[in-house]
Coordinates of C-alpha atoms in Angstrom, one line a residue:
M3 CA -104.2 -4.8 -19.6
R4 CA -107.3 -4.1 -21.7
P5 CA -108.7 -1.3 -23.9
G6 CA -109.5 1.8 -22.0
D7 CA -106.8 1.4 -19.4
E8 CA -104.6 4.5 -18.9
L9 CA -100.9 4.7 -18.4
A10 CA -99.1 7.7 -16.8
G11 CA -102.3 9.6 -16.7
K12 CA -102.3 10.4 -20.4
Y13 CA -102.0 7.2 -22.6
V14 CA -105.3 5.4 -23.2
L15 CA -105.0 1.9 -24.5
Q16 CA -106.9 1.3 -27.8
E17 CA -106.0 -2.1 -29.3
V18 CA -103.2 -4.7 -29.5
I19 CA -101.2 -4.1 -32.7
G20 CA -98.4 -6.6 -32.3
T21 CA -96.3 -8.7 -29.9
G22 CA -92.8 -7.9 -28.7
R23 CA -90.3 -9.8 -26.5
G24 CA -91.9 -8.2 -23.4
G25 CA -95.6 -8.8 -24.4
D26 CA -98.3 -7.2 -26.4
V27 CA -97.7 -3.9 -28.2
W28 CA -100.6 -1.5 -27.9
R29 CA -101.9 1.5 -30.0
A30 CA -102.7 4.2 -27.5
Q31 CA -104.2 7.7 -27.6
D32 CA -102.2 10.5 -26.1
R33 CA -104.9 12.5 -24.3
W34 CA -102.7 15.5 -23.8
A35 CA -100.9 16.0 -27.2
G36 CA -103.5 14.2 -29.3
G37 CA -102.8 11.5 -31.9
D38 CA -101.7 7.9 -31.4
V39 CA -98.6 6.4 -30.0
A40 CA -97.3 2.8 -29.7
L41 CA -96.7 1.4 -26.2
K42 CA -94.3 -1.5 -26.0
P43 CA -93.4 -3.3 -22.8
G44 CA -89.7 -3.8 -22.2
Q45 CA -88.7 -7.1 -20.8
S46 CA -86.6 -7.2 -17.7
P47 CA -83.8 -9.7 -17.9
V48 CA -84.0 -12.9 -15.8
G49 CA -87.7 -12.6 -15.1
G50 CA -87.5 -9.1 -13.6
A51 CA -84.6 -9.8 -11.2
V52 CA -82.4 -7.1 -12.8
P53 CA -82.8 -3.5 -11.5
F54 CA -84.9 -1.1 -13.6
E55 CA -81.7 0.7 -14.6
A56 CA -80.4 -2.3 -16.4
T57 CA -83.5 -2.6 -18.5
L58 CA -82.9 0.7 -20.2
R59 CA -80.3 -0.4 -22.7
E60 CA -82.8 -0.8 -25.6
P61 CA -84.4 2.7 -25.2
R62 CA -81.0 4.3 -24.6
T63 CA -79.9 2.8 -27.9
M64 CA -83.0 4.0 -29.7
S65 CA -82.6 7.5 -28.3
R66 CA -79.3 7.9 -30.2
F67 CA -81.3 7.7 -33.4
R68 CA -84.2 9.9 -32.4
D69 CA -83.7 12.2 -35.4
H70 CA -83.0 9.5 -38.0
P71 CA -85.9 9.5 -40.5
H72 CA -85.9 5.7 -40.9
V73 CA -85.7 4.6 -37.2
V74 CA -89.0 4.6 -35.3
T75 CA -88.9 7.6 -32.9
L76 CA -88.7 6.9 -29.2
L77 CA -90.9 9.5 -27.5
N78 CA -90.7 8.5 -23.8
V79 CA -90.0 5.8 -21.3
L80 CA -92.4 4.9 -18.5
E81 CA -91.9 2.8 -15.5
A82 CA -94.3 -0.2 -15.7
P83 CA -97.4 -0.1 -13.5
P84 CA -98.1 -2.9 -11.1
D85 CA -100.5 -4.7 -13.4
A86 CA -98.1 -4.7 -16.4
P87 CA -97.2 -8.0 -17.9
A88 CA -94.9 -10.1 -15.8
G89 CA -91.2 -9.2 -16.3
A90 CA -91.9 -5.8 -17.8
G91 CA -89.7 -3.2 -16.2
H92 CA -90.8 -0.3 -18.3
W93 CA -92.9 0.8 -21.3
L94 CA -91.5 2.4 -24.4
V95 CA -93.6 5.2 -25.9
L96 CA -92.9 5.0 -29.6
E97 CA -94.0 6.8 -32.8
Y98 CA -97.1 5.0 -34.0
V99 CA -96.6 3.3 -37.4
P100 CA -99.9 2.5 -39.1
G101 CA -100.4 -1.1 -40.1
G102 CA -97.6 -2.5 -38.1
G103 CA -94.9 -4.6 -39.6
L104 CA -94.6 -5.1 -43.4
D105 CA -95.0 -8.9 -43.0
R106 CA -98.8 -8.2 -43.0
G107 CA -98.8 -6.2 -46.3
R108 CA -99.2 -7.2 -49.9
P109 CA -96.1 -8.1 -52.0
M110 CA -94.3 -5.0 -53.3
T111 CA -92.9 -4.3 -56.7
P112 CA -89.1 -4.7 -57.0
G113 CA -88.7 -0.9 -57.2
D114 CA -90.8 -0.2 -54.1
A115 CA -89.0 -2.9 -52.2
A116 CA -85.7 -1.5 -53.3
R117 CA -86.7 1.9 -52.0
V118 CA -87.7 0.5 -48.6
G119 CA -84.4 -1.5 -48.5
A120 CA -82.4 1.6 -49.4
Q121 CA -84.0 3.5 -46.5
L122 CA -83.4 0.7 -44.1
A123 CA -79.8 0.3 -45.2
D124 CA -79.3 4.0 -44.4
A125 CA -80.7 3.4 -40.9
L126 CA -78.4 0.4 -40.5
A127 CA -75.4 2.4 -41.6
A128 CA -76.1 4.9 -38.8
L129 CA -76.4 2.0 -36.3
H130 CA -73.2 0.4 -37.5
E131 CA -71.3 3.7 -37.3
S132 CA -72.4 3.8 -33.6
G133 CA -71.2 0.3 -33.0
I134 CA -74.6 -1.4 -32.9
V135 CA -75.8 -4.4 -34.9
H136 CA -79.6 -4.7 -35.1
C137 CA -79.5 -8.6 -35.3
D138 CA -83.2 -9.1 -36.3
V139 CA -84.0 -7.3 -39.5
K140 CA -87.1 -8.8 -41.0
P141 CA -90.4 -7.7 -42.5
A142 CA -92.2 -7.8 -39.1
N143 CA -89.7 -5.3 -37.7
V144 CA -90.1 -2.8 -40.5
G145 CA -93.0 -0.4 -41.0
R146 CA -93.9 2.6 -43.0
D147 CA -95.2 5.9 -41.7
H148 CA -98.1 7.9 -43.2
R149 CA -95.7 9.5 -45.7
G150 CA -94.5 6.0 -46.9
A151 CA -91.0 6.3 -45.3
A152 CA -89.6 3.0 -44.0
K153 CA -89.0 2.7 -40.3
L154 CA -86.9 0.2 -38.4
L155 CA -89.1 -0.8 -35.5
D156 CA -87.6 -3.2 -33.0
F157 CA -84.2 -3.0 -31.2
G158 CA -84.9 -5.7 -28.6
A159 CA -82.2 -8.0 -30.1
A160 CA -79.6 -5.4 -30.8
Y161 CA -75.9 -6.0 -30.0
R162 CA -73.1 -3.6 -29.2
F163 CA -69.9 -4.7 -30.9
R164 CA -67.4 -2.1 -30.0
D165 CA -67.3 -2.7 -26.3
T166 CA -68.2 -5.4 -23.8
Q167 CA -71.7 -4.0 -23.1
T168 CA -74.4 -5.6 -25.0
V169 CA -77.8 -4.0 -25.6
T170 CA -79.4 -7.4 -25.0
V171 CA -78.7 -9.7 -22.1
N172 CA -75.5 -11.8 -22.3
G173 CA -76.3 -15.2 -23.8
P174 CA -77.5 -16.6 -27.1
F175 CA -78.1 -14.0 -29.8
S176 CA -81.7 -13.5 -30.9
F177 CA -82.4 -14.0 -34.6
T178 CA -85.2 -15.2 -36.9
P179 CA -83.9 -18.3 -39.0
D180 CA -85.7 -17.2 -42.2
Y181 CA -83.7 -14.0 -42.3
A182 CA -80.5 -14.6 -40.3
A183 CA -77.0 -14.6 -41.7
P184 CA -75.3 -18.0 -41.6
E185 CA -72.6 -16.7 -39.1
M186 CA -75.3 -15.7 -36.7
A187 CA -77.2 -18.9 -37.1
R188 CA -74.0 -20.8 -36.3
G189 CA -73.7 -18.9 -33.0
H190 CA -70.9 -16.4 -34.0
I191 CA -70.8 -12.9 -32.8
P192 CA -73.1 -10.6 -34.8
R193 CA -71.4 -8.1 -37.1
P194 CA -72.6 -5.3 -39.3
A195 CA -72.5 -7.5 -42.3
S196 CA -75.0 -9.8 -40.6
D197 CA -77.6 -7.1 -40.8
V198 CA -76.8 -6.6 -44.6
F199 CA -77.5 -10.3 -45.2
S200 CA -80.8 -10.1 -43.2
L201 CA -81.8 -6.9 -45.1
A202 CA -81.4 -8.8 -48.4
A203 CA -83.6 -11.6 -47.2
T204 CA -86.1 -9.0 -46.1
V205 CA -86.2 -7.1 -49.4
H206 CA -86.7 -10.4 -51.2
A207 CA -89.6 -11.3 -48.9
L208 CA -91.2 -7.9 -49.5
V209 CA -91.4 -8.8 -53.2
T210 CA -92.3 -12.4 -53.0
G211 CA -94.1 -12.7 -49.6
S212 CA -93.1 -13.7 -46.1
R213 CA -91.0 -16.9 -45.8
T214 CA -92.0 -17.9 -42.3
E215 CA -94.5 -20.6 -43.3
E216 CA -92.4 -22.4 -45.9
A217 CA -90.8 -25.1 -43.8
G218 CA -90.6 -26.7 -40.3
E219 CA -88.4 -25.2 -37.6
S220 CA -85.5 -27.7 -37.9
L221 CA -85.4 -27.3 -41.7
R222 CA -85.5 -23.5 -41.3
R223 CA -82.6 -23.6 -38.9
W224 CA -80.7 -26.0 -41.1
R225 CA -81.0 -23.6 -44.0
A226 CA -80.1 -20.6 -41.9
E227 CA -76.8 -22.2 -40.7
R228 CA -75.9 -22.8 -44.3
G229 CA -77.0 -19.5 -45.7
V230 CA -79.9 -21.1 -47.7
I231 CA -82.3 -18.5 -49.1
Q232 CA -85.0 -19.4 -51.5
V233 CA -85.0 -16.7 -54.3
D234 CA -87.5 -16.1 -57.0
T235 CA -85.3 -14.3 -59.5
E236 CA -88.1 -13.7 -62.0
R237 CA -90.1 -11.7 -59.5
V238 CA -87.2 -9.7 -58.0
G239 CA -86.0 -8.7 -61.4
P240 CA -83.5 -5.9 -61.3
L241 CA -82.9 -6.6 -57.6
A242 CA -81.1 -9.9 -58.4
P243 CA -77.5 -8.6 -58.7
V244 CA -77.8 -6.5 -55.6
L245 CA -79.3 -9.3 -53.5
E246 CA -76.5 -11.6 -54.8
E247 CA -73.9 -9.1 -53.4
M248 CA -75.6 -8.8 -50.1
L249 CA -76.2 -12.5 -49.6
R250 CA -72.6 -13.6 -50.0
H251 CA -71.5 -16.2 -47.4
D252 CA -68.3 -14.4 -46.5
P253 CA -69.3 -11.3 -44.4
G254 CA -66.3 -9.4 -45.7
A255 CA -67.4 -9.9 -49.3
R256 CA -70.8 -8.2 -48.7
P257 CA -71.2 -4.5 -49.3
D258 CA -71.5 -2.4 -46.1
A259 CA -74.8 -0.9 -45.3
A260 CA -74.0 2.5 -46.9
E261 CA -73.0 0.8 -50.1
A262 CA -76.1 -1.4 -50.0
S263 CA -78.2 1.7 -49.6
R264 CA -76.6 3.2 -52.7
L265 CA -77.1 0.0 -54.8
L266 CA -80.7 -0.4 -53.7
A267 CA -81.5 3.3 -54.3
A268 CA -80.1 2.8 -57.9
V269 CA -82.6 0.0 -58.5
A270 CA -85.4 2.1 -57.0
D271 CA -84.5 4.9 -59.4
G272 CA -84.3 2.6 -62.4
E273 CA -80.5 2.9 -62.8
P274 CA -78.1 0.0 -63.3
A275 CA -77.1 -1.5 -59.9
S276 CA -73.4 -1.6 -60.7
G277 CA -70.9 -1.7 -57.9
P278 CA -67.2 -2.2 -57.2
R279 CA -67.5 -6.0 -57.5
T280 CA -67.9 -6.7 -61.2
A281 CA -66.9 -10.3 -61.7
G282 CA -69.5 -12.3 -63.7
L283 CA -71.2 -15.2 -62.0
S284 CA -71.4 -18.6 -63.6
R285 CA -71.5 -22.3 -62.9
P286 CA -68.1 -24.1 -63.1
G287 CA -66.6 -23.9 -66.6
S288 CA -69.3 -21.6 -68.1
G289 CA -67.1 -18.5 -68.2
P290 CA -68.2 -15.0 -67.7
G291 CA -71.8 -14.3 -68.9
P292 CA -73.1 -11.4 -70.8
D293 CA -73.6 -9.4 -67.6
A294 CA -70.1 -9.9 -66.3
T295 CA -69.1 -6.3 -66.8
T296 CA -71.9 -5.0 -64.6
G297 CA -71.9 -7.6 -61.9
G298 CA -75.4 -8.7 -63.1
V299 CA -76.8 -12.2 -63.2
P300 CA -77.8 -13.7 -66.5
R301 CA -81.5 -14.3 -67.0
S302 CA -83.0 -17.8 -67.0
P303 CA -86.4 -18.5 -68.5
R304 CA -87.7 -20.2 -65.3
G305 CA -85.8 -18.1 -62.8
R306 CA -83.3 -20.9 -61.9
W307 CA -79.8 -19.9 -61.2
P308 CA -76.5 -21.8 -60.9
L309 CA -75.0 -22.8 -57.6
A310 CA -71.2 -23.2 -57.3
V311 CA -69.6 -23.2 -54.0
G312 CA -66.8 -24.5 -51.8
A313 CA -63.8 -26.6 -52.6
V314 CA -63.2 -25.7 -56.3
G315 CA -62.9 -22.1 -55.3
A316 CA -65.9 -21.0 -57.4
A317 CA -68.1 -18.1 -56.4
A318 CA -71.3 -18.6 -54.6
L319 CA -74.2 -17.8 -56.9
L320 CA -77.8 -16.5 -56.7
S321 CA -80.1 -19.4 -57.4
G322 CA -83.7 -19.2 -58.6
L323 CA -84.4 -22.1 -56.3
L324 CA -82.1 -21.0 -53.6
V325 CA -79.0 -19.1 -52.7
M326 CA -76.8 -21.5 -50.8
V327 CA -73.7 -19.6 -50.0
A328 CA -70.6 -21.5 -49.2
V329 CA -72.0 -24.4 -47.2
N330 CA -68.6 -25.4 -46.1
G331 CA -67.2 -21.9 -45.6
A332 CA -65.1 -21.0 -42.6
D333 CA -67.2 -20.9 -39.5
D334 CA -66.0 -17.5 -38.5
G335 CA -67.1 -16.1 -41.8
D336 CA -63.6 -15.2 -43.0
E337 CA -62.5 -16.1 -46.5
G338 CA -60.7 -19.4 -46.2
P339 CA -58.1 -20.8 -48.7
S340 CA -59.4 -22.0 -52.0
G341 CA -59.9 -25.8 -52.2
P342 CA -57.9 -28.1 -54.5
A343 CA -58.6 -28.0 -58.2
A344 CA -60.5 -30.8 -59.9
G345 CA -58.7 -34.1 -59.7
E346 CA -56.2 -33.0 -57.0
R347 CA -55.8 -34.6 -53.6
G348 CA -57.5 -32.6 -50.9
V349 CA -55.7 -30.7 -48.2
V350 CA -57.5 -30.6 -44.9
G351 CA -58.4 -26.9 -44.2
E352 CA -61.2 -25.0 -42.8
E353 CA -63.7 -26.9 -45.0
G354 CA -62.9 -30.1 -43.3
V355 CA -62.0 -33.6 -44.5
V356 CA -65.0 -34.1 -46.8
G357 CA -65.2 -30.5 -48.0
D358 CA -67.8 -29.5 -50.5
P359 CA -69.8 -32.7 -51.4
R360 CA -70.5 -31.3 -54.9
T361 CA -66.9 -31.7 -55.8
A362 CA -65.8 -34.6 -53.6
D363 CA -64.7 -37.7 -55.4
L364 CA -65.9 -40.4 -53.1
C365 CA -64.9 -43.2 -55.5
A366 CA -61.3 -42.1 -55.0
L367 CA -61.7 -43.4 -51.4
L368 CA -62.5 -47.0 -52.4
D369 CA -59.3 -49.0 -53.1
V370 CA -60.3 -51.3 -56.0
R371 CA -57.0 -53.2 -55.7
E372 CA -57.8 -54.0 -52.1
L373 CA -61.3 -55.1 -53.0
S374 CA -60.3 -57.2 -56.0
Q375 CA -59.2 -60.0 -53.7
F376 CA -62.9 -60.8 -53.3
G377 CA -63.8 -60.9 -57.0
D378 CA -64.0 -58.9 -60.2
T379 CA -64.6 -55.2 -59.4
R380 CA -66.4 -52.5 -61.2
V381 CA -66.6 -48.9 -59.9
D382 CA -70.0 -47.4 -60.6
T383 CA -69.3 -43.7 -60.3
D384 CA -72.7 -42.6 -61.6
F385 CA -75.2 -44.7 -59.6
G386 CA -77.5 -43.4 -56.9
N387 CA -77.6 -40.0 -55.4
F388 CA -74.7 -37.5 -55.6
D389 CA -73.6 -38.3 -52.0
Q390 CA -72.4 -41.8 -52.8
C391 CA -70.1 -44.1 -54.8
E392 CA -70.5 -47.8 -55.4
V393 CA -68.2 -50.7 -56.2
I394 CA -69.7 -53.9 -57.6
L395 CA -68.0 -57.2 -56.7
N396 CA -68.8 -60.3 -58.8
G397 CA -67.5 -63.5 -57.3
E398 CA -66.3 -66.5 -59.2
G399 CA -67.1 -70.1 -58.7
E400 CA -69.8 -71.9 -56.8
G401 CA -71.2 -70.2 -53.7
R402 CA -69.9 -66.7 -54.6
S403 CA -72.3 -64.0 -55.7
R404 CA -72.6 -60.3 -56.2
V405 CA -71.7 -57.9 -53.4
D406 CA -72.3 -54.1 -53.6
V407 CA -69.9 -51.9 -51.6
S408 CA -71.2 -48.4 -51.2
L409 CA -69.7 -45.3 -49.5
Q410 CA -72.0 -42.4 -48.7
V411 CA -71.5 -39.0 -47.0
R412 CA -74.1 -38.5 -44.3
P413 CA -74.9 -35.2 -42.5
G414 CA -74.8 -34.9 -38.8
A415 CA -72.6 -35.7 -35.8
P416 CA -70.9 -39.1 -35.3
P417 CA -73.4 -41.7 -34.0
E418 CA -73.6 -42.5 -30.3
T419 CA -72.9 -46.1 -29.5
S420 CA -72.5 -48.3 -26.5
G421 CA -70.5 -50.8 -28.5
T422 CA -66.8 -51.0 -29.4
T423 CA -65.4 -48.2 -31.5
R424 CA -62.0 -48.8 -33.0
T425 CA -59.7 -46.9 -35.2
I426 CA -57.8 -47.4 -38.5
G427 CA -55.1 -44.8 -38.4
E428 CA -57.0 -41.5 -37.6
L429 CA -60.3 -42.9 -38.9
A430 CA -62.8 -44.1 -36.2
V431 CA -64.9 -47.1 -37.1
V432 CA -68.4 -47.5 -35.5
P433 CA -69.9 -50.9 -36.4
G434 CA -73.6 -51.2 -37.3
E435 CA -76.1 -53.8 -36.2
P436 CA -75.2 -57.4 -37.3
A437 CA -77.2 -58.7 -40.3
A438 CA -76.9 -61.8 -42.5
D439 CA -77.3 -59.9 -45.8
E440 CA -75.4 -56.7 -45.0
C441 CA -72.5 -55.3 -43.1
R442 CA -72.5 -51.6 -42.3
M443 CA -70.1 -49.3 -40.4
T444 CA -69.9 -45.6 -39.9
L445 CA -66.5 -44.1 -40.6
V446 CA -65.7 -41.0 -38.6
P447 CA -63.0 -38.8 -40.1
P448 CA -61.0 -36.3 -37.9
G449 CA -63.0 -33.2 -37.3
A450 CA -66.4 -34.8 -38.0
E451 CA -67.9 -33.1 -34.9
T452 CA -67.1 -29.7 -36.4
E453 CA -67.8 -30.6 -40.0
Q454 CA -70.9 -32.5 -39.2
R455 CA -70.2 -35.1 -41.8
V456 CA -69.6 -38.9 -41.5
L457 CA -69.2 -41.7 -44.0
L458 CA -71.5 -44.7 -44.1
L459 CA -69.9 -47.8 -45.5
R460 CA -72.0 -50.8 -46.5
A461 CA -71.3 -54.2 -48.1
T462 CA -74.6 -55.7 -49.2
E463 CA -75.4 -59.0 -51.0
E464 CA -77.3 -58.7 -54.2
G465 CA -79.1 -61.8 -55.5
D466 CA -77.9 -65.1 -54.2
P467 CA -76.8 -65.4 -50.6
V468 CA -73.1 -64.8 -50.0
A469 CA -71.1 -67.8 -48.6
G470 CA -70.2 -66.9 -45.0
G471 CA -73.1 -64.4 -44.7
G472 CA -72.6 -61.3 -42.5
T473 CA -69.0 -62.4 -41.6
A474 CA -67.9 -62.5 -45.2
L475 CA -69.6 -59.2 -45.9
C476 CA -67.8 -57.6 -43.0
N477 CA -64.5 -58.8 -44.3
V478 CA -65.3 -56.9 -47.5
A479 CA -66.3 -53.8 -45.6
E480 CA -63.2 -54.0 -43.5
A481 CA -61.0 -54.0 -46.6
A482 CA -62.9 -51.0 -48.0
A483 CA -62.5 -49.1 -44.7
R484 CA -58.7 -49.7 -44.8
G485 CA -58.6 -48.1 -48.2
V486 CA -60.6 -45.1 -47.0
A487 CA -58.2 -44.7 -44.0
A488 CA -55.2 -44.9 -46.3
V489 CA -56.5 -42.1 -48.6
L490 CA -57.5 -39.8 -45.7
A491 CA -54.1 -40.3 -44.1
E492 CA -52.7 -38.2 -46.9
G493 CA -55.3 -35.4 -46.6
A494 CA -58.9 -34.6 -47.4
V495 CA -61.2 -36.3 -49.8
P496 CA -59.9 -35.8 -53.3
R497 CA -61.8 -33.7 -55.8
L498 CA -63.6 -34.9 -58.9
P499 CA -61.4 -35.2 -62.0
A500 CA -63.8 -33.0 -63.9
E501 CA -66.3 -30.3 -62.9
R502 CA -70.0 -31.2 -62.7
A503 CA -72.1 -30.1 -65.6
E504 CA -73.8 -26.7 -65.1
E505 CA -77.2 -28.2 -65.9
S506 CA -76.8 -31.1 -63.4
L507 CA -79.3 -31.6 -60.6
V508 CA -76.3 -31.6 -58.2
W509 CA -76.8 -27.8 -58.0
E510 CA -80.4 -28.1 -57.0
S511 CA -82.5 -29.0 -53.9
A512 CA -84.8 -32.0 -54.0
C513 CA -86.5 -30.6 -50.9
G514 CA -87.2 -27.3 -52.7
L515 CA -89.1 -29.2 -55.4
V516 CA -91.8 -30.1 -52.9
E517 CA -94.4 -27.5 -52.1
R518 CA -96.4 -28.0 -49.0
E519 CA -99.5 -28.6 -51.2
A520 CA -97.8 -31.4 -53.0
L521 CA -98.1 -33.7 -50.0
A522 CA -101.8 -33.4 -50.1
T523 CA -101.8 -36.7 -52.0
V524 CA -100.7 -38.3 -48.7
P525 CA -102.8 -36.3 -46.2
E526 CA -101.2 -38.1 -43.3
L527 CA -97.9 -36.4 -44.1
V528 CA -99.2 -32.8 -44.5
G529 CA -97.5 -30.7 -41.9
D530 CA -94.9 -33.4 -41.1
E531 CA -91.3 -32.1 -40.9
P532 CA -89.1 -33.9 -43.4
E533 CA -85.8 -35.6 -42.6
V534 CA -83.4 -33.6 -44.8
G535 CA -80.5 -35.4 -46.5
L536 CA -77.1 -34.1 -47.4
M537 CA -77.2 -30.8 -49.3
E538 CA -81.0 -31.2 -49.5
W539 CA -80.5 -33.9 -52.2
S540 CA -83.2 -35.9 -50.5
C541 CA -86.2 -35.2 -48.2
E542 CA -88.3 -37.9 -46.5
W543 CA -91.6 -37.7 -44.6
A544 CA -93.0 -40.3 -42.3
D545 CA -96.1 -40.7 -40.1
D546 CA -95.7 -43.3 -37.4
D547 CA -99.4 -43.6 -36.6
S548 CA -100.5 -44.4 -40.1
G549 CA -97.3 -46.0 -41.4
M550 CA -97.3 -43.7 -44.4
E551 CA -94.0 -42.5 -45.9
A552 CA -92.9 -40.5 -48.9
K553 CA -89.5 -39.6 -50.2
V554 CA -88.1 -37.3 -52.9
S555 CA -84.4 -37.6 -53.9
F556 CA -82.1 -37.3 -56.8
H557 CA -80.9 -40.5 -58.5
R558 CA -78.6 -41.6 -61.3
D559 CA -78.7 -44.8 -63.2
Q560 CA -78.6 -46.3 -66.7
P561 CA -82.1 -46.0 -68.1
D562 CA -82.3 -49.6 -69.2
S563 CA -81.5 -50.7 -65.6
L564 CA -84.7 -49.3 -64.2
P565 CA -87.5 -51.6 -63.1
D566 CA -90.3 -52.5 -65.5
G567 CA -93.2 -50.2 -65.5
E568 CA -95.2 -47.7 -67.4
W569 CA -93.5 -44.7 -69.0
G570 CA -95.3 -41.5 -69.8
P571 CA -94.7 -37.7 -70.1
L572 CA -95.2 -35.4 -67.0
N573 CA -94.7 -31.7 -67.7
G574 CA -92.4 -32.6 -70.6
Y575 CA -90.3 -35.2 -68.6
E576 CA -90.5 -38.9 -69.3
T577 CA -91.6 -40.6 -66.1
L578 CA -91.7 -44.2 -65.0
I579 CA -94.3 -45.4 -62.5
A580 CA -93.1 -48.7 -61.1
P581 CA -94.7 -50.8 -58.3
E582 CA -91.9 -52.2 -56.1
N583 CA -91.5 -55.9 -55.1
D584 CA -92.5 -54.6 -51.7
P585 CA -96.3 -54.7 -51.8
E586 CA -96.6 -51.4 -49.9
T587 CA -94.4 -49.2 -52.1
C588 CA -94.9 -47.5 -55.5
T589 CA -92.0 -45.6 -57.0
A590 CA -91.7 -42.9 -59.7
F591 CA -88.6 -42.0 -61.7
V592 CA -88.7 -38.6 -63.5
A593 CA -85.9 -38.6 -66.1
Y594 CA -84.3 -35.2 -66.1
R595 CA -81.3 -35.4 -68.5
E596 CA -79.1 -38.0 -70.1
Y597 CA -75.3 -37.7 -70.0
G598 CA -72.1 -39.7 -70.6
G599 CA -70.9 -41.3 -67.4
R600 CA -67.2 -41.6 -66.5
D601 CA -67.2 -45.1 -68.0
A602 CA -68.7 -43.7 -71.3
D603 CA -72.0 -45.4 -70.8
T604 CA -75.2 -43.5 -71.0
Y605 CA -76.7 -42.5 -67.7
A606 CA -79.6 -40.4 -66.6
E607 CA -80.1 -38.0 -63.8
M608 CA -83.6 -38.4 -62.3
V609 CA -85.8 -37.4 -59.5
R610 CA -86.8 -40.6 -57.6
L611 CA -90.0 -40.5 -55.5
Y612 CA -91.9 -43.1 -53.6
V613 CA -95.0 -43.4 -51.5
K614 CA -95.2 -46.3 -49.0
G615 CA -97.8 -47.5 -46.6
P616 CA -100.6 -49.9 -45.9
R617 CA -102.7 -49.0 -48.9
A618 CA -103.7 -50.7 -52.1
M619 CA -101.0 -50.5 -54.8
D620 CA -103.3 -48.6 -57.2
E621 CA -103.8 -46.0 -54.5
L622 CA -100.1 -45.8 -53.7
C623 CA -99.2 -45.4 -57.4
D624 CA -101.9 -42.7 -57.9
G625 CA -100.4 -40.8 -55.0
V626 CA -96.8 -41.0 -56.3
T627 CA -98.0 -40.0 -59.8
E628 CA -99.6 -36.9 -58.4
L629 CA -96.5 -36.1 -56.3
A630 CA -94.3 -36.6 -59.4
T631 CA -96.6 -34.4 -61.5
R632 CA -96.2 -31.5 -58.9
V633 CA -92.4 -32.1 -58.5
S634 CA -91.7 -32.3 -62.2
G635 CA -93.5 -29.0 -62.7
R636 CA -90.9 -27.3 -60.5
L637 CA -87.8 -28.7 -62.2
P638 CA -85.5 -26.2 -63.9
P639 CA -85.1 -26.5 -67.7
A640 CA -82.8 -29.4 -68.5
G641 CA -80.9 -27.3 -71.0

């Protein structure tokens, strides 16, 4: 197909204006009626093996809404000519929308985006009333006609939910990760509320810009499955409370499309966007804010918002860095039972054995009495990242030295192994590779395949070698594993005895602190897809060819325990640049806030960064300093 070709004796191809599932979408001139139309090839299922009649589901769906002002008008359906793209069973003749999708346009004001959103929500309400879910609402599938009216463009992914006939072919549902509702990203059947979530993500993107280039594919899908949406609350302004309602994790808690249209229209008209849900939003323990009566979200000077989800039964919040709505919510999207209160033993429910890592008390899994047979014990509840707990064993007498026992929650499925896997009660134990200075094992709780969480247990010698080497260390690890199994035999991981502070980094994303440009200090890593840790509390980049690595993670420690190095201010945060004993690593610690740990000592929450590779130490430290400068500039106010 090329410009000048003619279809049906009247449509003359002019130029390609986009790409659909069936191929290029063309602007064409109607020789008979005058004016332009859009010609979109329809894709025949299974490579064209399905009869022409079966390919008409999309146009028949669109024809129902021919008179709706905010659905692109279907003008005609043509059988595809012999030289049409492979698999095209027909062509849709559509109303031509100048400029194509809104993903190509400039950012809108919040009021303009709200007006577009209200019109799209009105169109979605009509679809939902007819039993159809659009499934792929995004800026690229939205246009505006010459009068400025918003138009929903593409129905190629639509799903019929009131009977067994689907508009698309049976199989995996089509969606775009950056805009998909979490229930869709997890493979559940689309529902009208899924469109409402996607519309909120779309409206946000219309104000702030398209989100499709912000991360690699696996990170985008990871975020989609957990309902992670990066939100710039300063730029969306009065849209914030409406988007919060529409982005709730529980589909049943979102407004329907008609209500979303009303709320968005109120913002467009400059009215308060109040609705039936008026509970104030806050971090744990903060109480209702000044906007609680209107369902609004309190302002923050840097656009950062609280995040409170999961096992403590707190509401999911709109975050200036991200909205991460109920990471551990029920997979089917229904409202599950509230988790145990702080300090209570967990009950295994739909959130799984680990539950919300933000409120999980991992130290409660380590039996200090069991470990005390190996020496004096001290539980360090405030060391390392938020995903771990550590017990320090100090031996007595000659030949006994310090051993650190750490328990860490790791994301992902249980590891595959060709070795022996045994059980302690219902806890599966997968041994790690033997080593003289460390014994590690992966503990797999019941339901780990579904929850996608396992526990990594390590016993590591610190300082002088341990008498008995790896065998002695594995005796320590075995005792710790028995303690974990005993606690989990009574239920889920217990909750923390006190709620996390609202200003804690536990509510933030380490990955979200790193802009793509920040990695320019290590050019070998630009474009590399990071390995994302639990809850985005760490992100790591590595290039096998050059041997260069970089990592950004959260870290807790006593300030006087940090390595020697040079302290200095970066964007108002005291920062330590410290070459490691490893000649190929330079590390930075950005001190975020100090607090009193559970043992009453003073601890600091930090961002820990390192750059590693076969370079001179000065070059590595220059790189990590530049990276720390960029990351510290994106930190929320410490309060």
